[in-house]
Amino acid sequence: QIIALRKWKSQKSKYFCIRMNFETEISRRRTFGIISHPDAGKTTLTEKLLLFGGAIQEAGAVKSNKIKKTATSDFMEIERQRGISVATSVLAFHYKDKKINILDTPGHKDFAEDTFRTLTAVDSVIVVIDVAKGVEEQTEKLVEVCRMRNIPIIVFINKLDREGKDAFDLLDEVEQKLGFKVVPLSFPIGMGYDFQGIYNLWEKRLRLFNEGNKTQISDSIDFDNINDASLSDHIGEQAAGQLREDIELVTEVYPSFDPSAYLNGEQQPVFFGSALNNFGVQELLDAFIEIAPSPLAKKSEERLVNPDEKNFSGFVFKIHANMDPKHRDRLAFVKIVSGTFLRNTPYLHVRLDKKLKFSSPNAFFADRKEVVSTSFPGDIVGLHDTGNFKIGDTLTSGEELQFKGIPSFSPEHFRYINNADPMKAKQLAKGIDQLMDEGVAQLFTLDLNGRKVIGTVGALQFEVIQYRLEHEYGAKCSYENLNVHKACWIETPETNHPEYIDFARVKSKFLAKDKQGQQVFLADSAFSLQMTKEKYPALEFHATSEF
Ligand code: GDP
């Protein structure tokens, strides 16, 4: 009996050790995305964060995944750039005791849908804003998506080494255009030519800018009280006076930082700096690891799934095709929501009701990817896939869960897709099917005649699709213009509702099904959409597939 008791005790303590370890692993993870309008400095900031984490040794190691505008007809260039974006899809590194996963989001607006989907896998976001340009269009769009999910957001105002907008004006602009409640946690001393550094309100420290030596970060000076007379020894009489005024105004005008308001998306802390000069980045990172959330619970159709649950669950938010035509497999990126993900362990692919196991799941670091045996909530694993996965799929230890929140948005461009080589109809169908699963574009099938319509966010994707169909599937397609303004997902009280019956009769030419079989209205103009909405008040027309 004593032996049995001892055994039980030892097993129990082992269990507690594992449990403790599991909980520590979750709480030390920070999975986030950086979003910005192109050229605001996202790539540069990412690189500097990696430098701090010791993940890379020198600047210039992170390649931008920007698809350049000039590349529209240069397919090899597109492919090359796509390749770069695989490598930088997820960048993991360690900083202090934290494991940080940065999920890369393409800045190019033609790839906005990719970015929206990636945002479903982050637990928080850093928004980069160019001090001279202020809040730009793409930032507004991306922030809107973050706000739909109340994602905690930190703002980094970049390029302080250049002349830009007045800091207070810019903070106003951020509040108005992005609907934020900002709380400056650092404040600049001068700007452009006169830029002297920042005062860190979060840690009450002064950090001076040393433009001459961009690779070295100057030491910070603890400065609890900016009214101390010695401030002018560091930054001069005039700047000291200005800083005191500014900080007084900051404390009067803005609320003090409230961590829970930040976590609920009700307050957005702001940092200033210059990513290129490595300036203000450490302040940002140090505050980030303190305040940003560890992996959050996620809603599924069935229930809320908590990260510390024993059983594994995760979902696919991105699929990347292999660029090597000899290896047709793809990489599915899975965000782990709960439990531990183990190599060579069978997991349930819920949509297919099929058990799958993975012999070489990949983890991604700044400069390499490697096979991992165990991954924790917040981590991203890359799974080799021969066509089982599509975006939004859920994997679990066995429970039938379906995670929510990977909506499709209305594409901006629409064209009929036709088969240009009758001998290759099968290949074309397979190619289209797989490219849509990857989320390259959306496919709609017209109710009236079964014709296929491709919808994309940018014009660039049509060329990418044509090129990939030919090179990866041996199929040829041609396009035909089609006049569609927006795709709207239709919600009706019931399918035999008189308004729906009338609508379906009058607009039969414009009705289609998306890939999931959901009913969609392809409105030919903003005007006709408006008229339709007015004529059929019982129906709802949604701009996204999840409502
Ligand atoms: P992204 O498109 O948002 O990824 O922007 P990049 O990181 O590629 O930066 C765009 C341009 O701005 C590049 O030429 C950078 O060198 C430059 N840049 C980035 N940060 C700063 C900064 O702090 N100061 C200045 N002067 N230029 C910067």
Coordinates of C-alpha atoms and ligand atoms in Angstrom, one line a residue:
Q1 CA 0.0 0.0 0.0
I2 CA 2.9 2.3 0.9
I3 CA 4.6 1.6 -2.3
A4 CA 1.4 2.3 -4.2
L5 CA 1.0 5.6 -2.3
R6 CA 4.5 6.6 -3.1
K7 CA 4.1 5.8 -6.7
W8 CA 0.9 7.8 -6.8
K9 CA 2.6 10.8 -5.1
S10 CA 5.5 10.7 -7.4
Q11 CA 3.1 10.6 -10.4
K12 CA 1.1 13.4 -9.0
S13 CA 4.2 15.6 -8.5
K14 CA 5.4 14.7 -12.0
Y15 CA 2.0 15.8 -13.3
F16 CA 2.2 19.1 -11.4
C17 CA 5.7 19.7 -12.8
I18 CA 4.5 19.2 -16.4
R19 CA 1.4 21.3 -15.7
M20 CA 3.5 24.1 -14.2
N21 CA 5.9 23.9 -17.1
F22 CA 3.0 24.0 -19.5
E23 CA 1.5 27.1 -17.9
T24 CA 4.9 28.9 -17.8
E25 CA 5.3 28.1 -21.5
I26 CA 1.9 29.7 -22.3
S27 CA 2.5 32.8 -20.2
R28 CA 5.9 33.5 -21.7
R29 CA 4.6 33.6 -25.3
R30 CA 3.7 36.8 -27.2
T31 CA 2.3 36.3 -30.6
F32 CA 1.7 39.5 -32.5
G33 CA 1.7 41.2 -35.9
I34 CA 3.1 44.5 -37.1
I35 CA 0.8 46.4 -39.5
S36 CA 1.4 49.6 -41.4
H37 CA 0.9 51.4 -44.6
P38 CA 3.7 50.4 -47.0
D39 CA 6.9 52.3 -46.3
A40 CA 6.1 53.3 -42.8
G41 CA 8.9 51.1 -41.5
K42 CA 7.4 47.7 -40.7
T43 CA 10.3 45.7 -42.2
T44 CA 12.9 47.9 -40.5
L45 CA 11.1 47.7 -37.1
T46 CA 10.8 43.9 -37.4
E47 CA 14.5 43.7 -38.1
K48 CA 15.4 45.8 -35.2
L49 CA 13.3 43.7 -32.9
L50 CA 15.1 40.7 -34.1
L51 CA 18.4 42.3 -33.5
F52 CA 17.4 42.9 -29.9
G53 CA 16.4 39.4 -29.5
G54 CA 19.8 38.3 -30.9
A55 CA 18.0 36.4 -33.6
I56 CA 20.0 38.0 -36.3
Q57 CA 23.5 39.6 -36.2
E58 CA 23.2 42.5 -38.5
A59 CA 20.8 44.9 -40.1
G60 CA 19.7 44.0 -43.6
A61 CA 19.1 40.3 -42.8
V62 CA 15.3 40.5 -43.0
K63 CA 14.1 40.8 -46.5
S64 CA 11.0 42.9 -47.1
N65 CA 8.2 40.8 -48.5
K66 CA 6.9 43.7 -50.4
I67 CA 5.5 42.9 -53.8
K68 CA 6.7 45.9 -55.7
K69 CA 4.2 47.7 -58.0
T70 CA 6.6 47.4 -61.0
A71 CA 6.6 43.7 -60.7
T72 CA 3.1 43.1 -62.1
S73 CA 4.2 41.5 -65.3
D74 CA 7.4 40.0 -64.0
F75 CA 6.3 36.6 -62.8
M76 CA 9.7 35.3 -61.8
E77 CA 10.0 38.4 -59.6
I78 CA 6.6 37.7 -58.1
E79 CA 7.7 34.1 -57.4
R80 CA 10.9 35.2 -55.9
Q81 CA 9.2 37.7 -53.7
R82 CA 6.6 35.1 -52.7
G83 CA 9.6 32.9 -51.7
I84 CA 10.9 35.6 -49.4
S85 CA 7.5 36.0 -47.8
V86 CA 7.5 32.2 -46.9
A87 CA 10.8 32.7 -45.1
T88 CA 9.5 35.7 -43.2
S89 CA 6.0 34.4 -42.6
V90 CA 6.7 33.8 -38.9
L91 CA 9.7 35.0 -37.0
A92 CA 10.3 33.6 -33.6
F93 CA 12.9 34.8 -31.2
H94 CA 13.6 34.9 -27.5
Y95 CA 13.9 38.2 -25.5
K96 CA 14.5 38.2 -21.8
D97 CA 12.4 35.3 -20.6
K98 CA 9.8 35.6 -23.4
K99 CA 9.3 33.7 -26.6
I100 CA 8.1 36.1 -29.2
N101 CA 6.4 35.1 -32.4
I102 CA 6.0 37.8 -35.1
L103 CA 3.6 37.0 -37.8
D104 CA 4.4 38.8 -41.0
T105 CA 1.6 40.7 -42.7
P106 CA 2.1 41.8 -46.4
G107 CA 1.8 45.5 -46.7
H108 CA 0.8 45.5 -50.4
K109 CA -2.9 46.3 -50.6
D110 CA -3.4 43.5 -53.2
F111 CA -2.6 41.1 -50.5
A112 CA -4.8 42.7 -47.8
E113 CA -6.9 39.5 -47.5
D114 CA -3.7 37.6 -46.5
T115 CA -3.1 40.2 -43.8
F116 CA -6.7 40.0 -42.6
R117 CA -6.4 36.3 -42.1
T118 CA -3.0 36.5 -40.4
L119 CA -4.6 38.9 -37.9
T120 CA -6.9 36.1 -36.8
A121 CA -3.9 34.3 -35.5
V122 CA -2.3 37.2 -33.5
D123 CA -2.9 38.0 -29.9
S124 CA -1.9 41.7 -30.3
V125 CA -0.7 44.2 -32.8
I126 CA 1.8 47.0 -33.2
V127 CA 0.8 49.7 -35.7
V128 CA 3.7 51.6 -37.3
I129 CA 2.9 55.2 -38.4
D130 CA 5.2 57.5 -40.3
V131 CA 5.6 60.7 -38.4
A132 CA 5.5 62.8 -41.6
K133 CA 2.7 61.0 -43.4
G134 CA 0.4 60.3 -40.4
V135 CA -2.4 57.8 -40.6
E136 CA -2.6 56.4 -44.1
E137 CA -5.3 54.5 -45.9
Q138 CA -4.0 51.0 -45.5
T139 CA -3.4 51.5 -41.8
E140 CA -7.0 52.6 -41.4
K141 CA -8.3 49.5 -43.2
L142 CA -6.1 47.1 -41.2
V143 CA -6.9 48.7 -37.9
E144 CA -10.6 48.4 -38.6
V145 CA -10.2 44.7 -38.8
C146 CA -8.3 44.6 -35.5
R147 CA -10.9 46.6 -33.9
M148 CA -13.6 44.2 -35.0
R149 CA -11.9 41.7 -32.7
N150 CA -10.8 44.2 -30.0
I151 CA -7.2 43.2 -30.5
P152 CA -4.9 45.0 -28.1
I153 CA -2.9 47.6 -30.1
I154 CA 0.3 49.5 -29.5
V155 CA 1.2 52.4 -31.7
F156 CA 4.8 53.1 -32.8
I157 CA 5.4 56.5 -34.4
N158 CA 8.4 56.1 -36.6
K159 CA 11.0 58.2 -38.4
L160 CA 11.4 60.9 -35.7
D161 CA 14.8 61.6 -37.2
R162 CA 12.9 63.3 -40.0
E163 CA 10.8 66.4 -40.0
G164 CA 7.2 65.4 -39.4
K165 CA 3.9 66.4 -37.9
D166 CA 3.8 67.9 -34.4
A167 CA 3.5 65.1 -31.8
F168 CA 0.2 66.4 -30.3
D169 CA -1.4 66.9 -33.7
L170 CA -0.4 63.4 -34.7
L171 CA -1.8 61.9 -31.6
D172 CA -5.1 63.8 -32.4
E173 CA -5.1 62.4 -35.9
V174 CA -4.5 58.9 -34.6
E175 CA -7.4 59.2 -32.2
Q176 CA -9.7 60.6 -34.9
K177 CA -8.9 58.5 -37.9
L178 CA -8.4 55.2 -36.0
G179 CA -10.9 55.7 -33.3
F180 CA -8.2 55.1 -30.6
K181 CA -7.9 56.4 -27.0
V182 CA -4.1 57.0 -27.0
V183 CA -1.8 57.0 -24.0
P184 CA 1.7 58.2 -24.9
L185 CA 4.2 56.1 -23.0
S186 CA 7.2 57.9 -24.5
F187 CA 7.5 61.4 -25.9
P188 CA 9.9 62.9 -28.4
I189 CA 12.4 65.7 -27.6
G190 CA 12.5 67.7 -30.8
M191 CA 12.1 66.2 -34.3
G192 CA 14.0 65.9 -37.5
Y193 CA 17.2 68.0 -37.4
D194 CA 16.5 68.9 -33.8
F195 CA 15.6 65.4 -32.6
Q196 CA 17.4 64.8 -29.3
G197 CA 15.8 61.7 -28.0
I198 CA 12.8 60.5 -26.1
Y199 CA 11.5 60.6 -22.6
N200 CA 10.2 57.3 -21.6
L201 CA 7.1 57.9 -19.4
W202 CA 6.7 54.2 -18.8
E203 CA 10.0 53.8 -17.0
K204 CA 10.8 57.4 -16.4
R205 CA 14.0 57.4 -18.4
L206 CA 15.7 59.7 -20.8
R207 CA 17.3 58.2 -23.9
L208 CA 19.4 60.4 -26.0
F209 CA 19.8 60.1 -29.7
N210 CA 23.2 59.7 -31.2
E211 CA 22.8 60.0 -34.9
G212 CA 26.4 59.6 -35.6
N213 CA 26.5 56.0 -34.5
K214 CA 23.4 54.3 -35.7
T215 CA 24.3 50.8 -34.8
Q216 CA 25.0 51.5 -31.2
I217 CA 22.2 52.3 -28.8
S218 CA 23.1 55.0 -26.4
D219 CA 22.6 54.2 -22.7
S220 CA 19.4 55.5 -21.1
I221 CA 19.5 57.8 -18.1
D222 CA 17.1 57.3 -15.3
F223 CA 15.2 60.5 -14.8
D224 CA 12.4 60.2 -12.3
N225 CA 11.7 63.9 -12.2
I226 CA 12.0 65.9 -15.3
N227 CA 11.8 69.1 -13.2
D228 CA 15.2 68.3 -12.0
A229 CA 17.6 71.1 -13.0
S230 CA 20.1 68.7 -14.5
L231 CA 17.8 67.9 -17.4
S232 CA 19.2 70.9 -19.3
D233 CA 22.7 69.5 -18.9
H234 CA 21.6 66.7 -21.2
I235 CA 19.4 68.4 -23.7
G236 CA 19.9 72.1 -23.3
E237 CA 17.8 74.8 -21.6
Q238 CA 15.2 75.3 -24.3
A239 CA 14.5 71.7 -25.1
A240 CA 14.3 71.0 -21.3
G241 CA 11.7 73.7 -20.9
Q242 CA 9.7 72.4 -23.9
L243 CA 9.9 68.8 -22.7
R244 CA 8.5 69.8 -19.3
E245 CA 5.7 71.6 -20.9
D246 CA 4.9 68.7 -23.2
I247 CA 5.0 66.1 -20.4
E248 CA 2.7 68.3 -18.3
L249 CA 0.3 68.5 -21.2
V250 CA 0.5 64.8 -21.8
T251 CA -0.4 64.0 -18.2
E252 CA -3.2 66.5 -18.2
V253 CA -4.8 65.6 -21.5
Y254 CA -4.3 61.8 -21.7
P255 CA -5.5 59.2 -19.2
S256 CA -2.9 57.2 -17.3
F257 CA -2.1 53.8 -18.7
D258 CA -4.6 51.1 -17.7
P259 CA -3.3 47.6 -18.6
S260 CA -6.8 46.1 -18.7
A261 CA -8.2 48.9 -20.9
Y262 CA -5.3 48.2 -23.3
L263 CA -6.1 44.4 -23.2
N264 CA -9.7 45.1 -24.0
G265 CA -8.9 47.3 -27.0
E266 CA -10.1 50.4 -25.2
Q267 CA -6.8 52.2 -24.8
Q268 CA -3.8 52.3 -27.1
P269 CA -0.3 53.1 -25.7
V270 CA 2.0 55.1 -28.1
F271 CA 5.8 55.0 -28.4
F272 CA 7.9 57.3 -30.5
G273 CA 11.2 56.4 -32.2
S274 CA 13.2 55.8 -35.3
A275 CA 13.4 52.2 -36.3
L276 CA 16.2 52.8 -38.8
N277 CA 18.3 54.3 -36.1
N278 CA 17.4 51.6 -33.6
F279 CA 15.9 54.3 -31.5
G280 CA 13.0 53.9 -29.2
V281 CA 12.8 50.2 -30.2
Q282 CA 14.0 48.8 -27.0
E283 CA 11.5 50.9 -25.0
L284 CA 8.8 49.5 -27.2
L285 CA 10.0 45.9 -26.8
D286 CA 10.5 46.2 -23.1
A287 CA 7.0 47.6 -22.6
F288 CA 5.6 45.1 -25.1
I289 CA 6.7 42.0 -23.3
E290 CA 5.3 43.4 -20.0
I291 CA 1.9 44.5 -21.2
A292 CA 1.1 42.5 -24.3
P293 CA -1.1 39.5 -23.8
S294 CA 0.0 35.9 -23.7
P295 CA -2.1 33.6 -25.9
L296 CA -5.8 34.3 -25.5
A297 CA -8.8 32.1 -25.5
K298 CA -10.5 31.6 -28.9
K299 CA -14.1 31.2 -29.8
S300 CA -15.2 28.1 -31.7
E301 CA -18.6 27.4 -33.0
E302 CA -19.1 25.1 -30.0
R303 CA -17.5 26.9 -27.1
L304 CA -14.7 29.1 -25.9
V305 CA -11.3 27.3 -26.0
N306 CA -8.8 28.3 -23.4
P307 CA -5.0 28.0 -24.0
D308 CA -4.4 26.1 -20.8
E309 CA -6.7 23.2 -21.7
K310 CA -4.9 19.9 -21.8
N311 CA -6.1 18.8 -25.3
F312 CA -4.5 20.2 -28.4
S313 CA -6.5 22.4 -30.8
G314 CA -5.4 24.8 -33.5
F315 CA -6.4 26.3 -36.8
V316 CA -5.0 26.9 -40.3
F317 CA -4.7 30.6 -41.1
K318 CA -2.3 30.5 -44.0
I319 CA -1.3 28.1 -46.7
H320 CA 1.8 28.5 -48.7
A321 CA 2.5 26.6 -51.9
N322 CA 5.9 25.1 -52.4
M323 CA 7.7 27.0 -55.0
D324 CA 9.6 24.0 -56.3
P325 CA 7.5 22.4 -59.0
K326 CA 9.0 19.0 -58.3
H327 CA 7.6 19.1 -54.8
R328 CA 3.9 19.8 -55.0
D329 CA 3.4 19.9 -51.3
R330 CA 2.3 22.9 -49.4
L331 CA 2.9 24.3 -46.0
A332 CA -0.1 24.9 -43.8
F333 CA 0.5 27.4 -41.0
V334 CA -1.3 26.3 -37.8
K335 CA -1.8 28.6 -34.8
I336 CA -1.9 26.5 -31.6
V337 CA -4.8 27.6 -29.5
S338 CA -4.8 25.0 -26.7
G339 CA -2.7 22.1 -25.3
T340 CA 0.6 20.9 -26.7
F341 CA 1.1 19.9 -30.3
L342 CA 3.3 16.8 -30.6
R343 CA 5.2 15.5 -33.6
N344 CA 4.1 12.1 -35.0
T345 CA 0.8 12.2 -33.0
P346 CA -2.5 11.6 -34.8
Y347 CA -4.8 14.6 -34.7
L348 CA -8.4 15.0 -35.9
H349 CA -8.9 17.1 -39.1
V350 CA -12.4 18.1 -38.1
R351 CA -13.8 19.1 -41.5
L352 CA -12.6 15.9 -43.2
D353 CA -13.2 13.8 -40.1
K354 CA -9.9 12.2 -40.7
K355 CA -6.9 11.5 -38.4
L356 CA -3.6 12.9 -39.6
K357 CA -0.1 12.9 -38.1
F358 CA 2.9 15.0 -39.0
S359 CA 6.4 13.7 -39.0
S360 CA 8.2 17.0 -39.6
P361 CA 6.3 20.0 -38.3
N362 CA 8.3 23.1 -38.8
A363 CA 9.0 26.0 -36.4
F364 CA 10.2 29.2 -37.9
F365 CA 13.0 31.4 -36.7
A366 CA 14.5 34.5 -38.2
D367 CA 17.1 32.7 -40.1
R368 CA 16.0 29.1 -40.3
K369 CA 13.1 26.7 -39.9
E370 CA 13.5 23.5 -38.0
V371 CA 11.6 20.4 -37.1
V372 CA 10.0 20.6 -33.7
S373 CA 8.7 17.9 -31.4
T374 CA 6.6 20.0 -29.1
S375 CA 4.8 23.3 -29.6
F376 CA 2.7 25.3 -27.2
P377 CA -0.3 27.7 -27.4
G378 CA 0.7 30.9 -29.3
D379 CA 3.2 29.0 -31.4
I380 CA 2.9 28.6 -35.1
V381 CA 3.7 25.2 -36.7
G382 CA 4.1 24.7 -40.4
L383 CA 2.7 21.4 -41.6
H384 CA 3.5 19.7 -44.9
D385 CA 0.3 19.1 -46.7
T386 CA -0.6 17.4 -49.9
G387 CA -4.0 19.1 -50.3
N388 CA -5.9 18.2 -47.1
F389 CA -6.0 21.7 -45.7
K390 CA -7.8 24.9 -46.5
I391 CA -7.8 28.1 -44.7
G392 CA -9.9 28.1 -41.5
D393 CA -9.6 24.3 -40.9
T394 CA -9.4 23.1 -37.3
L395 CA -7.2 20.4 -36.0
T396 CA -7.8 18.9 -32.5
S397 CA -6.9 16.0 -30.2
G398 CA -10.3 14.5 -31.0
E399 CA -13.0 17.0 -30.1
E400 CA -15.2 18.2 -32.9
L401 CA -14.5 22.0 -32.8
Q402 CA -14.6 24.6 -35.5
F403 CA -12.8 27.8 -34.8
K404 CA -14.6 31.0 -35.9
G405 CA -13.3 34.2 -37.3
I406 CA -11.7 33.7 -40.6
P407 CA -14.1 35.6 -42.7
S408 CA -13.9 36.3 -46.4
F409 CA -14.3 39.9 -47.4
S410 CA -15.8 41.1 -50.7
P411 CA -13.2 41.1 -53.4
E412 CA -12.5 44.3 -55.4
H413 CA -12.0 42.8 -58.9
F414 CA -14.1 40.2 -60.6
R415 CA -13.6 38.2 -63.8
Y416 CA -15.1 35.1 -65.5
I417 CA -12.5 32.4 -65.6
N418 CA -12.6 30.1 -68.7
N419 CA -10.8 27.0 -69.7
A420 CA -8.3 27.8 -72.5
D421 CA -7.3 24.1 -73.0
P422 CA -10.2 21.7 -73.2
M423 CA -7.9 18.7 -72.7
K424 CA -6.9 20.0 -69.3
A425 CA -10.3 20.6 -67.7
K426 CA -9.5 18.3 -64.7
Q427 CA -6.2 20.0 -64.1
L428 CA -7.8 23.4 -64.3
A429 CA -10.5 22.4 -61.8
K430 CA -8.0 21.0 -59.4
G431 CA -5.7 24.0 -59.7
I432 CA -8.5 26.5 -59.1
D433 CA -9.7 24.4 -56.2
Q434 CA -6.3 24.4 -54.5
L435 CA -5.5 28.0 -55.2
M436 CA -8.8 29.0 -53.6
D437 CA -8.0 26.8 -50.6
E438 CA -4.8 28.7 -50.2
G439 CA -6.8 31.9 -50.2
V440 CA -5.2 33.4 -53.3
A441 CA -8.6 34.5 -54.5
Q442 CA -12.3 33.7 -54.1
L443 CA -14.4 31.6 -56.4
F444 CA -18.1 32.2 -57.1
T445 CA -20.4 30.0 -59.2
L446 CA -23.3 31.8 -60.8
D447 CA -26.7 30.2 -60.0
L448 CA -28.0 30.9 -63.4
N449 CA -25.5 29.1 -65.6
G450 CA -22.8 27.6 -63.4
R451 CA -20.1 29.9 -64.8
K452 CA -17.1 30.5 -62.5
V453 CA -16.1 33.9 -61.4
I454 CA -12.9 34.7 -59.7
G455 CA -12.8 37.6 -57.2
T456 CA -9.5 39.2 -56.0
V457 CA -8.4 42.0 -53.8
G458 CA -5.9 43.3 -56.4
A459 CA -5.4 43.0 -60.1
L460 CA -2.1 41.3 -59.5
Q461 CA -3.6 38.1 -58.4
F462 CA -5.2 37.4 -61.8
E463 CA -1.8 37.2 -63.3
V464 CA -0.4 35.1 -60.4
I465 CA -3.3 32.6 -60.8
Q466 CA -2.9 32.3 -64.5
Y467 CA 0.9 31.8 -64.1
R468 CA 0.5 29.3 -61.3
L469 CA -2.2 27.3 -63.0
E470 CA 0.0 26.9 -66.0
H471 CA 3.3 26.1 -64.1
E472 CA 2.0 24.1 -61.2
Y473 CA -1.1 22.3 -62.7
G474 CA -0.4 22.4 -66.4
A475 CA -3.7 24.1 -67.1
K476 CA -4.5 27.2 -69.1
C477 CA -7.1 29.7 -68.3
S478 CA -8.4 32.9 -69.9
Y479 CA -10.4 35.7 -68.3
E480 CA -13.4 37.6 -69.4
N481 CA -14.6 40.9 -68.0
L482 CA -17.6 41.0 -65.7
N483 CA -19.1 44.1 -64.2
V484 CA -19.3 43.6 -60.5
H485 CA -19.0 46.2 -57.8
K486 CA -19.1 44.1 -54.6
A487 CA -20.0 40.7 -53.5
C488 CA -22.4 40.6 -50.5
W489 CA -23.3 37.7 -48.4
I490 CA -27.1 37.5 -48.1
E491 CA -29.0 36.8 -44.9
T492 CA -32.7 36.1 -45.1
P493 CA -35.2 35.4 -42.4
E494 CA -36.2 32.3 -44.3
T495 CA -35.7 31.1 -47.9
N496 CA -39.5 31.3 -48.6
H497 CA -39.8 34.8 -47.3
P498 CA -41.7 36.8 -49.9
E499 CA -39.0 39.5 -50.1
Y500 CA -36.3 36.8 -50.7
I501 CA -38.5 35.1 -53.4
D502 CA -39.0 38.4 -55.2
F503 CA -35.3 39.4 -54.8
A504 CA -34.1 36.0 -56.1
R505 CA -36.4 36.3 -59.2
V506 CA -35.5 39.9 -60.0
K507 CA -31.8 39.5 -59.4
S508 CA -31.4 36.0 -60.5
K509 CA -28.6 37.0 -62.9
F510 CA -26.5 38.4 -60.0
L511 CA -26.8 35.4 -57.6
A512 CA -24.0 33.1 -57.0
K513 CA -22.6 30.6 -54.4
D514 CA -19.2 31.0 -52.8
K515 CA -16.9 28.1 -52.2
Q516 CA -18.7 27.1 -49.1
G517 CA -22.1 27.2 -50.8
Q518 CA -23.2 30.4 -49.2
Q519 CA -25.5 32.6 -51.2
V520 CA -23.9 35.7 -52.5
F521 CA -25.3 38.8 -54.4
L522 CA -22.8 40.2 -57.0
A523 CA -24.0 43.8 -57.1
D524 CA -23.1 45.5 -60.4
S525 CA -22.9 49.0 -58.9
A526 CA -23.0 50.8 -55.6
F527 CA -26.2 52.3 -56.7
S528 CA -27.9 49.0 -57.5
L529 CA -26.7 47.7 -54.1
Q530 CA -28.2 50.6 -52.3
M531 CA -31.5 50.3 -54.2
T532 CA -31.7 46.6 -53.5
K533 CA -31.1 47.2 -49.8
E534 CA -33.9 49.7 -49.7
K535 CA -36.3 47.6 -51.7
Y536 CA -35.8 44.5 -49.5
P537 CA -35.4 45.7 -45.9
A538 CA -36.0 42.1 -44.6
L539 CA -32.8 40.9 -46.2
E540 CA -29.4 41.7 -44.9
F541 CA -26.4 42.2 -47.2
H542 CA -23.1 41.6 -45.5
A543 CA -19.7 42.7 -46.6
T544 CA -18.1 39.6 -45.0
S545 CA -18.9 35.9 -45.1
E546 CA -19.1 35.7 -41.3
F547 CA -22.0 37.6 -39.7
Ligands
GDP1 P1 7.6 48.9 -44.8 O1 7.1 49.0 -46.2 O2 6.6 49.4 -43.8 O3 8.1 47.5 -44.5 O4 8.9 49.9 -44.7 P2 10.4 49.7 -44.7 O5 10.9 49.1 -43.3 O6 10.8 48.9 -45.9 O7 10.9 51.2 -44.7 C1 10.6 52.0 -45.8 C2 11.7 53.0 -46.0 O8 11.8 53.9 -44.8 C3 13.1 52.4 -46.1 O9 13.9 53.1 -47.0 C4 13.7 52.6 -44.7 O10 15.1 52.6 -44.7 C5 13.1 53.9 -44.2 N1 12.9 54.0 -42.8 C6 12.5 53.1 -41.9 N2 12.6 53.6 -40.7 C7 13.1 54.8 -40.7 C8 13.4 55.8 -39.8 O11 13.3 55.6 -38.6 N3 13.9 56.9 -40.2 C9 14.1 57.2 -41.6 N4 14.7 58.3 -41.9 N5 13.8 56.3 -42.5 C10 13.3 55.1 -42.1

